[in-house]
mmCIF file of C-alpha atoms in Angstrom:
data_model
loop_
_atom_site.group_PDB
_atom_site.id
_atom_site.type_symbol
_atom_site.label_atom_id
_atom_site.label_comp_id
_atom_site.label_asym_id
_atom_site.label_seq_id
_atom_site.Cartn_x
_atom_site.Cartn_y
_atom_site.Cartn_z
ATOM 1 C CA MET A 1 165.977 -102.314 67.811
ATOM 2 C CA SER A 2 165.120 -100.736 71.135
ATOM 3 C CA HIS A 3 167.381 -101.348 74.374
ATOM 4 C CA ALA A 4 164.309 -100.799 76.682
ATOM 5 C CA THR A 5 164.516 -103.432 79.572
ATOM 6 C CA SER A 6 161.110 -104.443 81.096
ATOM 7 C CA LEU A 7 160.927 -103.939 84.667
ATOM 8 C CA PRO A 8 161.295 -107.256 86.549
ATOM 9 C CA SER A 9 157.854 -108.098 88.497
ATOM 10 C CA LEU A 10 157.514 -107.011 91.419
ATOM 11 C CA PRO A 11 156.047 -109.996 94.597
ATOM 12 C CA VAL A 12 152.712 -110.404 94.164
ATOM 13 C CA PRO A 13 150.464 -110.528 97.379
ATOM 14 C CA ARG A 14 148.465 -113.345 98.862
ATOM 15 C CA ASP A 15 144.927 -113.471 97.316
ATOM 16 C CA VAL A 16 143.137 -112.670 100.377
ATOM 17 C CA VAL A 17 144.915 -108.744 100.780
ATOM 18 C CA ALA A 18 142.971 -107.965 97.922
ATOM 19 C CA SER A 19 139.456 -109.159 99.972
ATOM 20 C CA LEU A 20 140.394 -107.185 103.027
ATOM 21 C CA PRO A 21 138.168 -104.235 104.148
ATOM 22 C CA VAL A 22 140.060 -100.883 104.679
ATOM 23 C CA TYR A 23 140.396 -99.993 108.295
ATOM 24 C CA SER A 24 138.988 -96.374 107.616
ATOM 25 C CA LYS A 25 140.722 -93.076 109.154
ATOM 26 C CA ALA A 26 138.192 -91.031 109.907
ATOM 27 C CA GLY A 27 137.996 -87.635 109.052
ATOM 28 C CA GLY A 28 139.955 -88.525 105.492
ATOM 29 C CA ALA A 29 142.998 -85.380 105.349
ATOM 30 C CA LEU A 30 141.396 -83.018 107.564
ATOM 31 C CA ALA A 31 142.750 -82.112 110.573
ATOM 32 C CA PRO A 32 139.763 -81.234 112.510
ATOM 33 C CA LEU A 33 139.775 -79.018 116.348
ATOM 34 C CA TRP A 34 137.979 -82.063 117.820
ATOM 35 C CA ARG A 35 138.276 -85.300 117.593
ATOM 36 C CA ALA A 36 135.094 -87.748 118.121
ATOM 37 C CA SER A 37 136.391 -89.831 115.516
ATOM 38 C CA SER A 38 138.111 -92.134 117.537
ATOM 39 C CA ASN A 39 136.745 -94.266 120.604
ATOM 40 C CA GLU A 40 139.540 -92.866 122.637
ATOM 41 C CA SER A 41 140.564 -91.081 126.038
ATOM 42 C CA PHE A 42 140.471 -87.330 125.943
ATOM 43 C CA LEU A 43 141.657 -87.438 129.659
ATOM 44 C CA THR A 44 145.531 -87.600 130.114
ATOM 45 C CA PRO A 45 147.174 -90.221 131.909
ATOM 46 C CA SER A 46 147.569 -88.964 135.967
ATOM 47 C CA PRO A 47 150.696 -88.294 137.645
ATOM 48 C CA ALA A 48 152.362 -91.345 138.967
ATOM 49 C CA VAL A 49 151.065 -92.980 135.162
ATOM 50 C CA LEU A 50 152.616 -90.793 133.726
ATOM 51 C CA ALA A 51 155.851 -90.880 135.669
ATOM 52 C CA ALA A 52 155.710 -94.216 135.372
ATOM 53 C CA ILE A 53 156.044 -93.859 131.425
ATOM 54 C CA GLY A 54 159.031 -91.517 131.817
ATOM 55 C CA SER A 55 160.966 -93.844 133.797
ATOM 56 C CA ALA A 56 160.465 -96.552 131.438
ATOM 57 C CA ALA A 57 161.294 -94.598 128.349
ATOM 58 C CA GLN A 58 164.809 -93.805 129.824
ATOM 59 C CA HIS A 59 165.703 -97.724 129.583
ATOM 60 C CA CYS A 60 164.464 -97.987 126.430
ATOM 61 C CA GLN A 61 167.535 -99.460 124.512
ATOM 62 C CA GLN A 62 166.421 -102.462 126.962
ATOM 63 C CA TYR A 63 164.080 -105.037 125.539
ATOM 64 C CA PRO A 64 161.257 -105.675 127.666
ATOM 65 C CA THR A 65 160.310 -108.867 129.372
ATOM 66 C CA ILE A 66 159.217 -111.683 126.776
ATOM 67 C CA ASP A 67 155.245 -112.086 127.982
ATOM 68 C CA GLY A 68 154.825 -108.844 129.964
ATOM 69 C CA ASP A 69 155.479 -110.379 133.378
ATOM 70 C CA PRO A 70 155.346 -107.270 135.525
ATOM 71 C CA LEU A 71 151.935 -107.028 133.838
ATOM 72 C CA ILE A 72 150.215 -110.611 134.155
ATOM 73 C CA LYS A 73 151.379 -110.377 137.630
ATOM 74 C CA ALA A 74 149.561 -107.072 139.039
ATOM 75 C CA LEU A 75 146.534 -108.608 136.586
ATOM 76 C CA SER A 76 147.261 -112.134 138.652
ATOM 77 C CA GLN A 77 146.649 -109.945 141.804
ATOM 78 C CA GLN A 78 143.930 -107.431 141.063
ATOM 79 C CA LEU A 79 141.602 -110.100 139.605
ATOM 80 C CA GLY A 80 142.321 -113.029 141.835
ATOM 81 C CA ILE A 81 143.347 -115.729 138.887
ATOM 82 C CA ALA A 82 146.406 -117.941 137.952
ATOM 83 C CA GLN A 83 148.788 -116.462 135.696
ATOM 84 C CA ASP A 84 148.927 -119.131 132.985
ATOM 85 C CA LEU A 85 145.562 -117.719 132.254
ATOM 86 C CA LEU A 86 147.055 -114.905 131.197
ATOM 87 C CA VAL A 87 148.222 -113.010 128.329
ATOM 88 C CA THR A 88 149.433 -109.552 127.258
ATOM 89 C CA GLY A 89 150.341 -108.210 123.824
ATOM 90 C CA GLY A 90 150.458 -105.010 122.218
ATOM 91 C CA GLY A 91 146.616 -104.001 122.301
ATOM 92 C CA SER A 92 143.750 -106.159 122.895
ATOM 93 C CA LEU A 93 143.237 -106.605 118.976
ATOM 94 C CA ALA A 94 146.917 -107.751 118.267
ATOM 95 C CA VAL A 95 145.880 -110.910 121.567
ATOM 96 C CA LEU A 96 142.576 -111.877 119.300
ATOM 97 C CA GLN A 97 144.986 -111.922 116.390
ATOM 98 C CA GLN A 98 147.308 -114.081 118.145
ATOM 99 C CA LEU A 99 143.839 -116.686 119.529
ATOM 100 C CA LEU A 100 142.842 -116.608 115.874
ATOM 101 C CA THR A 101 146.006 -117.930 114.761
ATOM 102 C CA ALA A 102 146.397 -120.387 116.758
ATOM 103 C CA PHE A 103 142.557 -121.647 116.473
ATOM 104 C CA ALA A 104 141.321 -120.206 113.044
ATOM 105 C CA GLY A 105 142.202 -121.302 109.559
ATOM 106 C CA PRO A 106 141.038 -122.202 106.010
ATOM 107 C CA GLY A 107 138.620 -124.534 106.039
ATOM 108 C CA LYS A 108 137.599 -123.044 109.231
ATOM 109 C CA ASP A 109 134.670 -120.370 109.786
ATOM 110 C CA VAL A 110 134.723 -117.314 112.167
ATOM 111 C CA VAL A 111 131.148 -116.354 113.529
ATOM 112 C CA PHE A 112 130.920 -112.503 114.007
ATOM 113 C CA ALA A 113 127.769 -110.084 114.775
ATOM 114 C CA TRP A 114 127.535 -107.349 112.055
ATOM 115 C CA ARG A 115 127.976 -104.024 112.099
ATOM 116 C CA SER A 116 130.793 -104.857 115.128
ATOM 117 C CA TYR A 117 134.178 -103.615 115.291
ATOM 118 C CA GLU A 118 136.053 -103.070 111.808
ATOM 119 C CA ALA A 119 138.842 -104.884 112.395
ATOM 120 C CA TYR A 120 137.415 -108.055 112.737
ATOM 121 C CA PRO A 121 137.070 -109.574 109.111
ATOM 122 C CA ILE A 122 140.996 -108.572 108.716
ATOM 123 C CA LEU A 123 142.215 -110.418 111.492
ATOM 124 C CA VAL A 124 139.838 -113.410 110.160
ATOM 125 C CA ARG A 125 140.965 -113.122 106.821
ATOM 126 C CA LEU A 126 144.201 -113.362 106.831
ATOM 127 C CA THR A 127 143.718 -116.238 109.068
ATOM 128 C CA GLY A 128 142.412 -117.893 105.960
ATOM 129 C CA ALA A 129 139.239 -119.218 107.446
ATOM 130 C CA LEU A 130 135.903 -117.544 106.395
ATOM 131 C CA ASP A 131 134.171 -114.935 108.453
ATOM 132 C CA VAL A 132 130.317 -115.393 108.675
ATOM 133 C CA GLN A 133 128.424 -111.973 109.709
ATOM 134 C CA VAL A 134 125.199 -111.582 111.792
ATOM 135 C CA PRO A 135 123.337 -109.025 111.242
ATOM 136 C CA LEU A 136 122.650 -107.029 114.564
ATOM 137 C CA THR A 137 118.885 -107.059 115.675
ATOM 138 C CA ALA A 138 116.387 -104.357 114.728
ATOM 139 C CA ASN A 139 118.117 -102.127 118.343
ATOM 140 C CA HIS A 140 121.086 -102.800 117.601
ATOM 141 C CA ARG A 141 121.968 -105.961 119.642
ATOM 142 C CA HIS A 142 124.102 -109.372 118.912
ATOM 143 C CA ASP A 143 121.117 -111.919 117.352
ATOM 144 C CA LEU A 144 122.279 -114.570 119.338
ATOM 145 C CA PRO A 145 119.606 -117.094 118.247
ATOM 146 C CA ALA A 146 121.060 -115.951 115.100
ATOM 147 C CA MET A 147 124.266 -116.334 116.049
ATOM 148 C CA ALA A 148 124.502 -119.962 118.081
ATOM 149 C CA HIS A 149 122.431 -121.032 114.373
ATOM 150 C CA ALA A 150 125.659 -119.989 111.967
ATOM 151 C CA VAL A 151 127.900 -122.254 114.144
ATOM 152 C CA THR A 152 128.644 -125.437 111.757
ATOM 153 C CA ASP A 153 131.285 -128.150 112.272
ATOM 154 C CA SER A 154 133.736 -125.157 110.530
ATOM 155 C CA THR A 155 133.449 -122.919 113.142
ATOM 156 C CA ALA A 156 136.130 -122.563 115.071
ATOM 157 C CA ALA A 157 135.137 -119.089 116.866
ATOM 158 C CA ILE A 158 132.997 -116.659 117.768
ATOM 159 C CA ILE A 159 133.011 -113.605 118.737
ATOM 160 C CA LEU A 160 130.888 -111.375 121.092
ATOM 161 C CA CYS A 161 131.347 -107.728 121.842
ATOM 162 C CA SER A 162 129.961 -106.375 124.848
ATOM 163 C CA PRO A 163 129.701 -102.765 124.437
ATOM 164 C CA ASN A 164 129.509 -103.887 121.097
ATOM 165 C CA ASN A 165 131.434 -101.167 118.470
ATOM 166 C CA PRO A 166 129.975 -99.474 116.681
ATOM 167 C CA THR A 167 126.197 -99.313 118.575
ATOM 168 C CA GLY A 168 127.245 -99.376 122.126
ATOM 169 C CA THR A 169 124.687 -102.472 122.878
ATOM 170 C CA VAL A 170 125.754 -104.592 126.103
ATOM 171 C CA LEU A 171 125.347 -108.370 126.671
ATOM 172 C CA GLY A 172 123.327 -108.935 129.869
ATOM 173 C CA SER A 173 125.011 -111.949 131.845
ATOM 174 C CA GLN A 174 121.590 -113.954 131.709
ATOM 175 C CA GLU A 175 122.046 -114.090 127.600
ATOM 176 C CA LEU A 176 124.934 -114.722 127.927
ATOM 177 C CA GLU A 177 125.133 -117.460 130.094
ATOM 178 C CA GLU A 178 122.397 -118.805 127.950
ATOM 179 C CA PHE A 179 124.150 -118.237 124.819
ATOM 180 C CA LEU A 180 127.554 -120.066 126.121
ATOM 181 C CA ALA A 181 125.143 -123.201 127.410
ATOM 182 C CA SER A 182 124.243 -122.835 123.298
ATOM 183 C CA ILE A 183 128.053 -123.196 121.491
ATOM 184 C CA PRO A 184 130.042 -126.473 121.215
ATOM 185 C CA ALA A 185 132.535 -127.020 124.264
ATOM 186 C CA HIS A 186 135.104 -127.320 121.276
ATOM 187 C CA VAL A 187 134.250 -124.086 119.953
ATOM 188 C CA LEU A 188 136.125 -120.532 121.252
ATOM 189 C CA VAL A 189 133.580 -117.321 123.109
ATOM 190 C CA VAL A 190 135.371 -115.032 122.376
ATOM 191 C CA LEU A 191 133.800 -111.383 124.292
ATOM 192 C CA ASP A 192 135.411 -108.477 123.656
ATOM 193 C CA GLN A 193 135.219 -106.230 126.602
ATOM 194 C CA ALA A 194 137.389 -103.225 124.915
ATOM 195 C CA TYR A 195 134.611 -100.997 126.917
ATOM 196 C CA LEU A 196 133.795 -103.123 129.726
ATOM 197 C CA GLU A 197 134.522 -100.300 132.466
ATOM 198 C CA PHE A 198 132.443 -97.867 130.952
ATOM 199 C CA THR A 199 128.964 -99.327 131.861
ATOM 200 C CA ASP A 200 127.815 -99.861 134.764
ATOM 201 C CA ASP A 201 128.689 -101.813 137.434
ATOM 202 C CA ALA A 202 131.493 -103.098 136.096
ATOM 203 C CA GLU A 203 134.423 -104.706 137.563
ATOM 204 C CA THR A 204 130.754 -106.409 139.215
ATOM 205 C CA SER A 205 130.083 -108.128 136.198
ATOM 206 C CA PHE A 206 133.746 -108.584 135.111
ATOM 207 C CA GLN A 207 134.136 -110.569 138.556
ATOM 208 C CA HIS A 208 130.608 -112.904 137.386
ATOM 209 C CA ILE A 209 132.602 -112.702 133.743
ATOM 210 C CA LEU A 210 135.317 -114.838 135.097
ATOM 211 C CA THR A 211 133.152 -117.440 137.420
ATOM 212 C CA LEU A 212 130.983 -117.766 133.767
ATOM 213 C CA ARG A 213 134.598 -118.543 132.155
ATOM 214 C CA VAL A 214 135.287 -120.956 134.762
ATOM 215 C CA LYS A 215 132.002 -123.452 134.073
ATOM 216 C CA TYR A 216 132.914 -122.582 130.390
ATOM 217 C CA PRO A 217 136.530 -122.898 129.226
ATOM 218 C CA ASN A 218 136.165 -122.159 125.719
ATOM 219 C CA LEU A 219 135.247 -118.498 126.717
ATOM 220 C CA VAL A 220 137.737 -116.626 125.766
ATOM 221 C CA LEU A 221 137.802 -112.453 127.778
ATOM 222 C CA LEU A 222 139.559 -109.533 125.492
ATOM 223 C CA ARG A 223 140.306 -106.378 127.548
ATOM 224 C CA THR A 224 142.772 -103.482 127.156
ATOM 225 C CA PHE A 225 144.239 -100.462 128.799
ATOM 226 C CA SER A 226 143.593 -98.059 124.630
ATOM 227 C CA LYS A 227 139.741 -96.698 126.308
ATOM 228 C CA ALA A 228 139.108 -95.957 130.180
ATOM 229 C CA TYR A 229 143.109 -96.550 131.010
ATOM 230 C CA GLY A 230 144.181 -93.843 128.516
ATOM 231 C CA LEU A 231 146.715 -96.246 127.000
ATOM 232 C CA ALA A 232 145.701 -96.638 123.559
ATOM 233 C CA GLY A 233 148.836 -94.958 121.828
ATOM 234 C CA LEU A 234 151.033 -97.212 123.607
ATOM 235 C CA ARG A 235 148.841 -100.059 123.484
ATOM 236 C CA ALA A 236 148.699 -102.672 125.871
ATOM 237 C CA GLY A 237 145.986 -105.216 126.510
ATOM 238 C CA PHE A 238 145.458 -109.107 127.206
ATOM 239 C CA LEU A 239 142.821 -112.169 127.309
ATOM 240 C CA VAL A 240 141.682 -114.350 129.982
ATOM 241 C CA ALA A 241 141.760 -117.877 128.705
ATOM 242 C CA HIS A 242 141.671 -121.707 130.292
ATOM 243 C CA PRO A 243 146.069 -122.447 130.165
ATOM 244 C CA ASP A 244 145.500 -124.892 127.431
ATOM 245 C CA ILE A 245 144.190 -121.964 125.789
ATOM 246 C CA SER A 246 146.306 -119.636 126.653
ATOM 247 C CA ARG A 247 149.312 -121.618 125.682
ATOM 248 C CA HIS A 248 148.923 -121.872 122.277
ATOM 249 C CA VAL A 249 147.770 -118.461 122.784
ATOM 250 C CA ARG A 250 151.473 -118.022 123.684
ATOM 251 C CA ALA A 251 153.079 -120.071 121.451
ATOM 252 C CA VAL A 252 152.591 -118.516 118.173
ATOM 253 C CA SER A 253 152.331 -114.668 119.952
ATOM 254 C CA PRO A 254 155.838 -112.548 118.676
ATOM 255 C CA PRO A 255 158.685 -112.328 121.920
ATOM 256 C CA PHE A 256 158.221 -108.957 123.257
ATOM 257 C CA GLY A 257 155.377 -108.431 121.825
ATOM 258 C CA LEU A 258 154.227 -105.567 124.544
ATOM 259 C CA ASN A 259 156.802 -102.798 124.421
ATOM 260 C CA ALA A 260 158.949 -101.901 128.496
ATOM 261 C CA VAL A 261 156.804 -97.910 128.030
ATOM 262 C CA ALA A 262 153.454 -99.773 127.463
ATOM 263 C CA GLU A 263 154.157 -102.520 130.792
ATOM 264 C CA SER A 264 154.966 -99.505 133.185
ATOM 265 C CA ALA A 265 151.901 -98.023 132.256
ATOM 266 C CA SER A 266 149.366 -100.271 132.293
ATOM 267 C CA VAL A 267 151.407 -101.720 135.694
ATOM 268 C CA ALA A 268 151.234 -98.286 137.722
ATOM 269 C CA ALA A 269 147.226 -97.568 135.630
ATOM 270 C CA LEU A 270 145.841 -101.142 137.219
ATOM 271 C CA ALA A 271 147.378 -99.040 140.151
ATOM 272 C CA ASP A 272 145.586 -96.209 140.455
ATOM 273 C CA THR A 273 142.449 -96.986 140.683
ATOM 274 C CA GLU A 274 141.311 -93.232 141.814
ATOM 275 C CA ALA A 275 141.892 -92.273 138.298
ATOM 276 C CA LEU A 276 140.601 -94.708 136.931
ATOM 277 C CA ALA A 277 137.125 -94.014 138.641
ATOM 278 C CA ALA A 278 137.547 -90.399 137.661
ATOM 279 C CA ASN A 279 138.303 -91.005 134.029
ATOM 280 C CA ILE A 280 135.197 -93.428 134.236
ATOM 281 C CA ALA A 281 132.642 -90.829 135.971
ATOM 282 C CA THR A 282 133.738 -87.712 133.492
ATOM 283 C CA VAL A 283 132.667 -89.340 130.375
ATOM 284 C CA ARG A 284 129.416 -91.010 132.010
ATOM 285 C CA ALA A 285 128.783 -88.162 132.756
ATOM 286 C CA GLY A 286 129.402 -87.027 129.099
ATOM 287 C CA ARG A 287 127.557 -89.411 127.620
ATOM 288 C CA SER A 288 124.628 -89.000 129.559
ATOM 289 C CA ASN A 289 124.461 -84.909 128.690
ATOM 290 C CA LEU A 290 125.388 -85.985 125.136
ATOM 291 C CA GLN A 291 122.316 -88.619 124.865
ATOM 292 C CA ALA A 292 119.516 -86.086 126.334
ATOM 293 C CA GLN A 293 120.768 -83.283 123.999
ATOM 294 C CA LEU A 294 120.721 -85.423 120.968
ATOM 295 C CA ALA A 295 117.150 -86.442 121.950
ATOM 296 C CA ALA A 296 116.190 -83.156 122.208
ATOM 297 C CA ARG A 297 116.771 -83.139 118.791
ATOM 298 C CA GLY A 298 114.756 -86.141 117.699
ATOM 299 C CA ILE A 299 117.778 -88.802 117.279
ATOM 300 C CA ASP A 300 117.130 -92.214 118.889
ATOM 301 C CA VAL A 301 120.361 -93.323 120.596
ATOM 302 C CA PRO A 302 120.745 -96.887 121.564
ATOM 303 C CA ALA A 303 121.873 -96.831 125.156
ATOM 304 C CA SER A 304 125.280 -97.205 125.221
ATOM 305 C CA GLY A 305 127.635 -99.786 127.749
ATOM 306 C CA GLY A 306 130.870 -97.689 125.811
ATOM 307 C CA ASN A 307 132.529 -93.777 125.496
ATOM 308 C CA PHE A 308 130.726 -93.462 122.375
ATOM 309 C CA LEU A 309 127.034 -92.918 121.420
ATOM 310 C CA TRP A 310 125.297 -94.759 117.782
ATOM 311 C CA LEU A 311 123.893 -92.759 115.862
ATOM 312 C CA PRO A 312 121.353 -94.766 113.449
ATOM 313 C CA VAL A 313 120.791 -91.756 110.225
ATOM 314 C CA GLY A 314 120.926 -94.611 108.006
ATOM 315 C CA ASP A 315 121.310 -93.002 104.637
ATOM 316 C CA ALA A 316 122.367 -89.703 105.908
ATOM 317 C CA SER A 317 124.987 -90.266 107.899
ATOM 318 C CA ALA A 318 127.783 -88.841 105.484
ATOM 319 C CA ALA A 319 125.660 -85.094 105.351
ATOM 320 C CA LEU A 320 126.085 -85.022 109.021
ATOM 321 C CA GLU A 321 129.507 -86.380 109.219
ATOM 322 C CA GLY A 322 130.415 -83.623 106.345
ATOM 323 C CA ALA A 323 128.850 -81.068 109.087
ATOM 324 C CA CYS A 324 130.285 -81.999 111.999
ATOM 325 C CA LEU A 325 133.837 -81.486 110.042
ATOM 326 C CA ALA A 326 132.339 -77.860 108.932
ATOM 327 C CA GLU A 327 131.928 -77.976 113.108
ATOM 328 C CA SER A 328 135.618 -78.418 113.368
ATOM 329 C CA VAL A 329 134.646 -82.034 114.375
ATOM 330 C CA SER A 330 135.024 -85.858 113.230
ATOM 331 C CA VAL A 331 132.774 -87.865 113.922
ATOM 332 C CA ARG A 332 133.025 -91.619 112.439
ATOM 333 C CA CYS A 333 130.848 -92.555 109.749
ATOM 334 C CA PHE A 334 129.478 -95.864 108.229
ATOM 335 C CA PRO A 335 127.620 -94.944 104.866
ATOM 336 C CA GLY A 336 124.361 -95.702 104.496
ATOM 337 C CA GLU A 337 124.477 -96.982 108.416
ATOM 338 C CA GLY A 338 124.979 -94.362 111.035
ATOM 339 C CA VAL A 339 127.181 -91.945 112.827
ATOM 340 C CA ARG A 340 129.227 -93.171 116.192
ATOM 341 C CA VAL A 341 130.310 -90.146 118.131
ATOM 342 C CA SER A 342 133.218 -90.566 120.844
ATOM 343 C CA VAL A 343 132.573 -88.815 124.324
ATOM 344 C CA GLY A 344 135.052 -86.210 124.514
ATOM 345 C CA SER A 345 135.558 -82.659 126.338
ATOM 346 C CA ARG A 346 132.813 -80.423 126.576
ATOM 347 C CA GLN A 347 133.809 -78.356 123.524
ATOM 348 C CA ALA A 348 134.042 -81.084 121.449
ATOM 349 C CA GLU A 349 130.328 -82.252 123.031
ATOM 350 C CA ALA A 350 129.096 -78.753 122.199
ATOM 351 C CA ALA A 351 130.831 -78.677 118.370
ATOM 352 C CA VAL A 352 128.991 -82.376 117.397
ATOM 353 C CA LEU A 353 125.384 -80.663 118.562
ATOM 354 C CA SER A 354 126.385 -77.534 116.059
ATOM 355 C CA GLY A 355 127.036 -80.264 113.473
ATOM 356 C CA VAL A 356 123.767 -82.097 114.586
ATOM 357 C CA ASP A 357 122.364 -78.487 114.008
ATOM 358 C CA ARG A 358 123.949 -77.555 110.643
ATOM 359 C CA TRP A 359 122.775 -81.302 109.583
ATOM 360 C CA GLN A 360 118.810 -80.950 110.445
ATOM 361 C CA ARG A 361 119.020 -77.037 109.219
ATOM 362 C CA SER A 362 120.425 -78.365 106.044
#
């Protein structure tokens, strides 16, 4: 008689977990010399920001403020809006998750363009809602008429990404306003503007969008400190929404969601406007140079408002990624669709171009 005992069964996750797409790890197990696969800043934070980080780190035994109060105050003053419109969190992605937690769920659906940010279907499905993916147009832009047509009585929210990740295409203010006018007032329209600073006249555009938010109270704006401000490793972001929306987001947000170091760094980065302007100018110059070099090689690259470029090479995407890795630079591959290249140092950009040359020779 066997005395072997069977192991107890392990806990079983929710069914939805098996359906979640995996957020890709660009470059796999390789450690390339340069990384053009993540839309992060290659520029280090300014001395003022680094000083704020060091000072805050000396008190990391203490809890941060519950709601990111110093950052909310600083944002309120800079943007000229009331504090109760603002919600902060550990990156704009975390704030989006809290927004969807409050307003989406079983029996609801969320509409967004595809391809767009990889995390959208993950966050939507975790709420129990259905993700409705509307294909981009042939020129890699949001198909706003098709997205409006996809709205049903079950739609809780629509997510717009502008500049769109990974294609870089930007929604114009007029087409955005026309779209908002066509959407029922009870449907959230979430405008993810993680890369807004890199577009032309970015702050002027954001001030205009703020006026749209007053006219259309269902409009929610997402911003982040991960890109132009160079704080991706600290995770800080915020949303702007009608007070009756933002209070529900705060209700489902975990306390102390913005850590103290990220909070202090964000406040300092917000104040250091000269460093921000210099970072933006450097990225725009690199983007223009890289786009011109790719165009000279016969690659049609859509105009980008982000800190990255989209190479729509279709089935050749994996081969291009491999050629770039052979030149010690990683890029973000979307198999069968294209490759996204983040703007980096001139050495990184040169490595990408060498990878393109290698790929074209093969």
